[in-house]
Amino acid sequence: MQGQSRSTGKPHTICLIPGDGIGPEITDAAVRVIAASGAAIDWIRLPAGAAEVEVHGDVLPEQTLDAISRIRLALKGPITTPIGRGFRSVNVRLRKHFNLYAAVRPVRSMPGLRTRYSDVDLVVIRENTEGLYSGLEHEVVPGVVESIKVATRDACERIARFAFHYARERDRHKVTVFHKANIMKLSDGLFIECARRIHEERGQGIQYEEMIIDNGCMQLVRDPSRFDILLLENLYGDVISDLGAGLVGGLGVVPGANFGEDCAIFEAVHGSAPDIAGQGIANPLALIMSGVMMLNHIGETAAAGRIKSAYNAVLAGCNPDEITQDIGGRAGTEAFVKALLRRM
Ligand code: NAD
């Protein structure tokens, strides 16, 4: 389970994977903001992504895996995955390799952002290692393919334990499971069976509810404030994270973390945004917020607090020259970062 280590005042060694698309632009922004927060970090820059095939012979080079194996902590930019062909997702590989079984994505209304709702405060907890992301696909006969959805009791119980532990630690009051166990009676059936059992064992004082996911989506867009923690298997967690982002201002404002027993990789929910890569207009805030989660995780809470106060102040200021286009402003990445740094 993820732990909070104490700040020692010594520099922390942390892996940095810039990724591709907008990744290098936003990781550069995050590194500058974290440096200004007072947290001392020695970054180890690591390659990953399509461009690495020519240089290192793999999209996920051995040196990257080795460094994360040693350091057990990384901040990661997004990495592109080809659609319908090509190599397997580097993101999925990393999560599997380091057994980062729990993705945590806090979805919160942000000050100053005009959205349909002002009171969203929920956390998506996504099982990160199995389901339909197991990569078990094959062609049975020409024109017929199968994708296998894997659910194991171990992984379903483990993510449920994580969710109830997280709820207790953070004074959260309710865990809602979205599922489709009316159709996928065995796989989603096992997921809710495990969640129910773990709730009985460890969920004292925490409400538990189940919702068929189609109804859940409707309830979520109608009144997100009725939800607290959403516990989801892999695919549903992926989809609902983006839906959640849409409720609070978009992908530019939703951070994330992938936790294993003794390893964590922090990354924004969004992808590599190839449509805006290299234009200097990407919003680095979701990655910066992921950096704040990372700083809290390593005990650098004062530094985390400084960054959080700074971005809240910039957003609350509603100055279009200080916020990026995706959240209603006209600033580029650099102008936004400068506005943040001025508040720190
Ligand atoms: P995406 O999240 O990259 O982009 C969706 C939309 O949101 C685009 O219009 C994009 O411009 C916008 N957007 C995303 N992040 C933004 C930011 N920080 N600032 C401003 N606008 C932003 O999703 P996609 O287009 O479906 O996927 C693109 C690629 O990213 C794919 O190859 C996909 O596999 C990959 N991906 C990677 C990760 C990851 O590295 N963890 C996660 C999701 C998708």
PDB file of N, CA and C and ligand atoms in Angstrom, residues 22 76 78-81 91 95 251 267 269-276 282-283 326, ligand 1:
ATOM      1  N   ILE A  22       2.834  16.348 -26.225  1.00  0.00           N
ATOM      2  CA  ILE A  22       3.018  17.517 -25.341  1.00  0.00           C
ATOM      3  C   ILE A  22       3.850  17.176 -24.106  1.00  0.00           C
ATOM      4  N   LYS A  76       5.735  11.172 -14.766  1.00  0.00           N
ATOM      5  CA  LYS A  76       5.742  10.735 -16.165  1.00  0.00           C
ATOM      6  C   LYS A  76       4.855  11.609 -17.032  1.00  0.00           C
ATOM      7  N   PRO A  78       2.850  12.050 -20.826  1.00  0.00           N
ATOM      8  CA  PRO A  78       2.073  11.085 -21.611  1.00  0.00           C
ATOM      9  C   PRO A  78       2.884  10.466 -22.747  1.00  0.00           C
ATOM     10  N   ILE A  79       2.459   9.288 -23.171  1.00  0.00           N
ATOM     11  CA  ILE A  79       3.150   8.580 -24.261  1.00  0.00           C
ATOM     12  C   ILE A  79       2.107   8.091 -25.265  1.00  0.00           C
ATOM     13  N   THR A  80       2.370   8.371 -26.534  1.00  0.00           N
ATOM     14  CA  THR A  80       1.437   8.007 -27.616  1.00  0.00           C
ATOM     15  C   THR A  80       1.403   6.498 -27.834  1.00  0.00           C
ATOM     16  N   THR A  81       0.198   5.968 -28.093  1.00  0.00           N
ATOM     17  CA  THR A  81       0.053   4.564 -28.487  1.00  0.00           C
ATOM     18  C   THR A  81      -0.651   4.530 -29.839  1.00  0.00           C
ATOM     19  N   ASN A  91       2.301   2.792 -21.502  1.00  0.00           N
ATOM     20  CA  ASN A  91       1.675   3.112 -20.212  1.00  0.00           C
ATOM     21  C   ASN A  91       1.166   1.841 -19.536  1.00  0.00           C
ATOM     22  N   ARG A  95       2.583  -0.057 -16.050  1.00  0.00           N
ATOM     23  CA  ARG A  95       1.699  -0.389 -14.921  1.00  0.00           C
ATOM     24  C   ARG A  95       1.785  -1.871 -14.602  1.00  0.00           C
ATOM     25  N   LEU A 251      -9.403  17.872 -19.415  1.00  0.00           N
ATOM     26  CA  LEU A 251      -8.251  17.021 -19.081  1.00  0.00           C
ATOM     27  C   LEU A 251      -7.067  17.815 -18.542  1.00  0.00           C
ATOM     28  N   GLU A 267       1.194  10.678 -13.003  1.00  0.00           N
ATOM     29  CA  GLU A 267       0.994  11.183 -14.370  1.00  0.00           C
ATOM     30  C   GLU A 267      -0.409  11.759 -14.477  1.00  0.00           C
ATOM     31  N   VAL A 269      -4.092  12.450 -16.242  1.00  0.00           N
ATOM     32  CA  VAL A 269      -5.026  11.507 -16.872  1.00  0.00           C
ATOM     33  C   VAL A 269      -4.934  11.609 -18.401  1.00  0.00           C
ATOM     34  N   HIS A 270      -4.634  12.813 -18.887  1.00  0.00           N
ATOM     35  CA  HIS A 270      -4.696  13.012 -20.339  1.00  0.00           C
ATOM     36  C   HIS A 270      -3.561  12.299 -21.088  1.00  0.00           C
ATOM     37  N   GLY A 271      -3.718  12.292 -22.416  1.00  0.00           N
ATOM     38  CA  GLY A 271      -2.722  11.666 -23.274  1.00  0.00           C
ATOM     39  C   GLY A 271      -1.754  12.687 -23.856  1.00  0.00           C
ATOM     40  N   SER A 272      -1.133  12.299 -24.961  1.00  0.00           N
ATOM     41  CA  SER A 272      -0.044  13.094 -25.528  1.00  0.00           C
ATOM     42  C   SER A 272      -0.533  14.247 -26.401  1.00  0.00           C
ATOM     43  N   ALA A 273      -1.848  14.373 -26.554  1.00  0.00           N
ATOM     44  CA  ALA A 273      -2.466  15.493 -27.292  1.00  0.00           C
ATOM     45  C   ALA A 273      -1.707  15.851 -28.563  1.00  0.00           C
ATOM     46  N   PRO A 274      -1.581  14.914 -29.511  1.00  0.00           N
ATOM     47  CA  PRO A 274      -0.788  15.211 -30.718  1.00  0.00           C
ATOM     48  C   PRO A 274      -1.332  16.395 -31.504  1.00  0.00           C
ATOM     49  N   ASP A 275      -2.621  16.689 -31.337  1.00  0.00           N
ATOM     50  CA  ASP A 275      -3.213  17.806 -32.099  1.00  0.00           C
ATOM     51  C   ASP A 275      -2.651  19.166 -31.689  1.00  0.00           C
ATOM     52  N   ILE A 276      -2.067  19.271 -30.485  1.00  0.00           N
ATOM     53  CA  ILE A 276      -1.526  20.579 -30.067  1.00  0.00           C
ATOM     54  C   ILE A 276      -0.038  20.499 -29.700  1.00  0.00           C
ATOM     55  N   ALA A 282      -0.081  23.783 -24.610  1.00  0.00           N
ATOM     56  CA  ALA A 282      -0.594  22.718 -23.725  1.00  0.00           C
ATOM     57  C   ALA A 282      -0.717  23.243 -22.296  1.00  0.00           C
ATOM     58  N   ASN A 283      -1.723  22.752 -21.613  1.00  0.00           N
ATOM     59  CA  ASN A 283      -1.913  23.101 -20.200  1.00  0.00           C
ATOM     60  C   ASN A 283      -1.093  22.129 -19.342  1.00  0.00           C
ATOM     61  N   ASP A 326      -7.439  25.793 -23.165  1.00  0.00           N
ATOM     62  CA  ASP A 326      -8.358  24.683 -22.895  1.00  0.00           C
ATOM     63  C   ASP A 326      -9.283  24.982 -21.715  1.00  0.00           C
TER      64      ASP A 326
HETATM   65  P1  NAD B   1      -5.582  13.185 -25.234  1.00  0.00           P
HETATM   66  O1  NAD B   1      -5.863  13.195 -23.774  1.00  0.00           O
HETATM   67  O2  NAD B   1      -4.175  13.230 -25.645  1.00  0.00           O
HETATM   68  O3  NAD B   1      -6.315  14.451 -25.914  1.00  0.00           O
HETATM   69  C1  NAD B   1      -7.722  14.607 -25.897  1.00  0.00           C
HETATM   70  C2  NAD B   1      -8.066  16.077 -26.164  1.00  0.00           C
HETATM   71  O4  NAD B   1      -7.720  16.854 -25.014  1.00  0.00           O
HETATM   72  C3  NAD B   1      -7.272  16.669 -27.321  1.00  0.00           C
HETATM   73  O5  NAD B   1      -8.082  17.613 -27.988  1.00  0.00           O
HETATM   74  C4  NAD B   1      -6.116  17.387 -26.652  1.00  0.00           C
HETATM   75  O6  NAD B   1      -5.607  18.485 -27.369  1.00  0.00           O
HETATM   76  C5  NAD B   1      -6.750  17.836 -25.333  1.00  0.00           C
HETATM   77  N1  NAD B   1      -5.758  17.863 -24.243  1.00  0.00           N
HETATM   78  C6  NAD B   1      -5.262  16.783 -23.589  1.00  0.00           C
HETATM   79  N2  NAD B   1      -4.380  17.177 -22.672  1.00  0.00           N
HETATM   80  C7  NAD B   1      -4.305  18.525 -22.763  1.00  0.00           C
HETATM   81  C8  NAD B   1      -3.538  19.511 -22.087  1.00  0.00           C
HETATM   82  N3  NAD B   1      -2.675  19.170 -21.113  1.00  0.00           N
HETATM   83  N4  NAD B   1      -3.700  20.799 -22.431  1.00  0.00           N
HETATM   84  C9  NAD B   1      -4.569  21.158 -23.385  1.00  0.00           C
HETATM   85  N5  NAD B   1      -5.333  20.272 -24.068  1.00  0.00           N
HETATM   86  C10 NAD B   1      -5.187  18.962 -23.758  1.00  0.00           C
HETATM   87  O7  NAD B   1      -6.334  11.930 -25.797  1.00  0.00           O
HETATM   88  P2  NAD B   1      -6.284  11.243 -27.234  1.00  0.00           P
HETATM   89  O8  NAD B   1      -6.225  12.273 -28.300  1.00  0.00           O
HETATM   90  O9  NAD B   1      -7.408  10.294 -27.203  1.00  0.00           O
HETATM   91  O10 NAD B   1      -4.933  10.402 -27.226  1.00  0.00           O
HETATM   92  C11 NAD B   1      -3.719  10.852 -27.816  1.00  0.00           C
HETATM   93  C12 NAD B   1      -2.632   9.837 -27.529  1.00  0.00           C
HETATM   94  O11 NAD B   1      -2.346   9.795 -26.118  1.00  0.00           O
HETATM   95  C13 NAD B   1      -2.978   8.393 -27.919  1.00  0.00           C
HETATM   96  O12 NAD B   1      -1.854   7.835 -28.524  1.00  0.00           O
HETATM   97  C14 NAD B   1      -3.267   7.711 -26.597  1.00  0.00           C
HETATM   98  O13 NAD B   1      -2.989   6.346 -26.629  1.00  0.00           O
HETATM   99  C15 NAD B   1      -2.314   8.455 -25.675  1.00  0.00           C
HETATM  100  N6  NAD B   1      -2.687   8.432 -24.255  1.00  0.00           N
HETATM  101  C16 NAD B   1      -1.662   8.317 -23.371  1.00  0.00           C
HETATM  102  C17 NAD B   1      -1.937   8.347 -22.033  1.00  0.00           C
HETATM  103  C18 NAD B   1      -0.790   8.231 -21.071  1.00  0.00           C
HETATM  104  O14 NAD B   1       0.359   8.443 -21.448  1.00  0.00           O
HETATM  105  N7  NAD B   1      -1.035   7.904 -19.820  1.00  0.00           N
HETATM  106  C19 NAD B   1      -3.247   8.529 -21.575  1.00  0.00           C
HETATM  107  C20 NAD B   1      -4.249   8.696 -22.519  1.00  0.00           C
HETATM  108  C21 NAD B   1      -3.955   8.643 -23.873  1.00  0.00           C
END
